[in-house]
Every structure is written in C-alpha cells, then in structure tokens.
Amino acid sequence: MHVIELGRDVMELNRNLAEQNKKILDGHGVFAVDILGAIGSGKTSLIEILAGKLSEFRVAAIAGDVVSDLDSGRLNAAGIPSVGVNTGRECHLDAHLVKRAFDKLSLDEIDILFIENVGNLICPVDFELGSHKRITVVSVSEGDDTVEKHPMIFVTSDAAVINKIDIADAVDASPQKMRDDALKLNSRLSVFLTSIKTGEGLDDVVNWIRDAKENQVE
Amino acid sequence: MHVIELGRDVMELNRNLAEQNKKILDGHGVFAVDILGAIGSGKTSLIEILAGKLSEFRVAAIAGDVVSDLDSGRLNAAGIPSVGVNTGRECHLDAHLVKRAFDKLSLDEIDILFIENVGNLICPVDFELGSHKRITVVSVSEGDDTVEKHPMIFVTSDAAVINKIDIADAVDASPQKMRDDALKLNSRLSVFLTSIKTGEGLDDVVNWIRDAKENQVE
C-alpha cells in the first residue's frame, strides 16, 4: 500500500518538474512533441521522416532507451541533433531525465524538439515530460486489438499514428478498427493512418504538427 | 533514492513468493512456462498453437493484461482453461498476482501452465513468478535491433522465439541478426525462428517444452 502512496509523491514531483520543463521550452520558443509507442512501432523512423519534411524548422530530439544509445545514434546519423537518455531499468522517461537532457542541447537553436520515449504503451502514460503535444504510434503488426488493450495512453494523447498500414493484410489487422477504437476512447484525438514505407498519410501528420507549432503561445 | 531501497524490498518479497509458487506448482505436478514479449509479438497465438500441439498434456493459462481480459478470453475460446489477471497500471505480473490466479485454477488437473505476461520487454525482467522456464517472444516487426536494445530479458530467459519470420523481408529485418544478438547475450539460450502463419519452427519449440517438462523434478 505504501508503494502506491509513494507513487503519488513521485508523480506529483514529476508533474511539477514537467511544468518547469514546459516553461523552459516556451522561454526558448521550442515546441516539444512526445513520441510514445511500443517497441518497433516506428517511433525513430517517424521522427526521421518528420524532421526531413519539417525542413523550415530546426529540429532536434531526445531519445530514451533502456540501455543503448541506438536510437539517438540513428537520429544523429540522420542529421538530427539528438541526446540519448538511458533509463536503466525504468520503462519510461520522466521530467527530471528530460530536464537534464535539455542541458546537452542548444535550446535557442531549436524550433521543434521530439522526445522519443521508451518503447511500451503502459509506463509512460502517467509521466508528463513538459511537452506541448503527445503522439502515440502503434503498428498494425501489434495486432488490431492493441488500442483497446491500452486505453490510457490514447486517452492522454493528442494524436495517434497507426503505422505500417502497408503490411496490414500480411498481419491480418484492420487499421480502421484501430482508428475506431482510438476515437471511441478519445473523441478529441487526431488519428492518422500511415506507412513509412509507402509514405501514405505522413504529410497529414506533418501538417498537424506544423499547425500545432504555429498555435504555440510564446 | 528511497524508491530504489523500497524497490529492493518489493523485489525480495516477490522472490520469496515466487519460490512458494514453484513449490505449489511442483506439489501439483504442474510445469509452468512464462511467456514474455512485447505487444503484438505473438504471445497469445503462440500459446494457442503450443497447447494444440501438446495435446497429450492438460494445458491451462494465466494471461496478464493491463485492463482488459481479451487475451484470457481468446485462450478460453480456443479451449484452453484460462484466468485473466489485470495489472492495472503495472506493466508486469508479479508472484502475488500469479498466486491469486492459482486459486481460480484446478492445479491437479493441469500438466502445463502457460503464464502470459504483460506486453513489454522491460518491466517483467526482475519479477520471477515461480515458473520453471521463461520464454521470450520477439517479432521481426519490432525491428532487428530489438534484441540488443533489451539485453536483460534475454539474459534471464531460457528460450527466445523470434517470430513472424514470414514477414521479415517486408519489414526489412534479419532474423539471423536477432538470433546472433540473443546468443551473444546468453549463450545458454535456446533460440527458435518461427512463423505462426506458416508453422515454421513451431515443432522445435514444442519439443523443447516437452523435454523440459519431462525433466521436471517432482
């Protein structure tokens, strides 16, 4: 029982730090987008593509990984200034880790910051990081019941990207069911059906981010 | 810091409960196998298939899910007596939850018990449940860097099932790289390359479980 109580304290501390993070970001004119999603949903690839298409902005990234720096390495190789954050045995980033990553970035030289969380749909839910928007990426290869199995992450997200629709038939999944499930959970959600392989749907995600960035109060 | 200390207590308590669970299982002649893996890796489908092929045994299952009972429902529909366990916001089963699930099963009428954990490769690592073997399932659709990104789960597993090899080309993944990575992390690991769709490799998994069951000390 005391674990749960302690959990509340940790969560409140995190929320306060997340608010501080947001103020720091706003102070530097940085628009931050969380990218959540399971292992292999396509988070890193999506950031690579979005950064390429948002070429009028200076894009950077923070990439959370349990032990490796594979994701930040990939992003740096793709020309996106990136900081890797190892969470050790924790299955999510938290506001404190993100704040520490800010110190390794030149915030004044960033317009859009992607924060890629650790790959799963459970732990990151409660840990706000201070970003302006939260996007959850799910791949059809996770099974088309993955949305209904993980309601909280869709309730707390602003957009859902249903990815790898090019292999939907091969894995017997219905992207439409996934979209319907997501909207049932959160009618305010923007839902995009995408394929990084064919490019389908990606421009809609880009436009959504562009609009949200323009609406950022500075 | 006190979170980590508390974490140690929780872990030790869990280990003790896991040992009790194992004694209970051995007392009833039940051979238990943990099935770990990310969302959509194919855990539930694998259990369905294995249960069908292990038809000389009475098979049952415990299925962990965050909020739903979709997985236990699927298994029950497939004729496998199953108990669903909701973990709420926790991202793993623990020995206490599994012990409670025992009460809903007729252990005397079970030869092999599959325990399907919550879908991710991080949180379940440290929480032993009292099973005899631990199998981790990864899908090639998670990306062929998923093994090296999650070393601890392969270090603590007895077998790794690299699944969905039929779509390896479609998702640009190398199952061989995944196997090599797994064996580099844990040379004692039994590694199987499988496709639930084509049936490839599944008999090898079945034989491995059959052998392990026969070696159970009762």
XYZ file of C-alpha atoms in Angstrom, chain A residues 2-3 6 10 38-40 65-68 70-71 89 91 118 120-123 126 141-142 146 148-152 164 167 169-172 197, chain B residues 2-3 6 10 38-40 65-68 70-71 89 91 118 120-123 126 141-142 146 148-152 164 167 169-172 197:
72
model
C 2.854 2.382 0.864
C 4.154 1.777 -2.652
C 4.962 6.798 -2.622
C 6.761 10.650 -7.253
C 5.650 0.120 -28.363
C 8.901 -1.476 -29.434
C 9.157 -1.444 -33.210
C 16.351 3.888 -24.364
C 16.745 1.346 -21.583
C 20.444 0.715 -22.009
C 21.647 1.543 -25.501
C 20.941 3.097 -30.741
C 18.027 5.455 -31.296
C 15.553 -0.472 -15.583
C 10.358 1.730 -18.564
C 10.979 4.121 -24.102
C 5.890 0.432 -24.427
C 2.308 1.632 -24.034
C 1.968 1.389 -20.275
C 4.594 3.076 -18.111
C 1.415 8.978 -16.133
C 1.752 -5.601 -36.556
C 0.978 -5.271 -32.836
C -3.655 -3.205 -29.235
C -8.435 -1.312 -26.900
C -5.891 -3.120 -24.704
C -4.106 0.117 -23.807
C -6.823 2.725 -23.314
C -4.992 5.162 -21.014
C 2.762 0.164 -41.157
C 1.557 -4.744 -44.068
C -3.131 -7.574 -44.784
C 0.015 -9.621 -44.145
C -0.577 -9.476 -40.401
C -4.394 -9.769 -40.591
C 7.444 2.565 -46.380
C 14.301 5.656 -1.084
C 12.368 4.490 -4.132
C 11.815 0.196 -1.434
C 9.456 -5.371 -3.120
C 6.272 -7.057 -26.464
C 2.824 -6.055 -27.578
C 1.902 -7.955 -30.716
C -3.348 -7.719 -19.258
C -3.340 -4.109 -18.138
C -7.079 -3.588 -18.134
C -8.852 -5.994 -20.454
C -9.042 -10.010 -24.205
C -6.157 -12.483 -24.030
C -1.187 0.451 -14.216
C 3.493 -3.224 -16.536
C 2.002 -8.063 -19.888
C 6.769 -5.309 -22.936
C 10.421 -6.314 -22.645
C 11.426 -4.231 -19.650
C 9.302 -4.456 -16.504
C 13.067 -8.694 -12.400
C 8.377 -6.469 -36.964
C 9.828 -4.908 -33.804
C 15.096 -5.085 -30.544
C 20.324 -5.772 -28.457
C 18.125 -2.994 -27.089
C 16.681 -5.246 -24.360
C 19.571 -7.365 -23.101
C 18.294 -8.195 -19.617
C 6.828 -13.698 -37.749
C 7.267 -11.017 -42.893
C 11.606 -9.161 -45.757
C 8.521 -6.938 -45.710
C 9.779 -5.198 -42.577
C 13.483 -5.227 -43.569
C 1.415 -18.172 -40.113
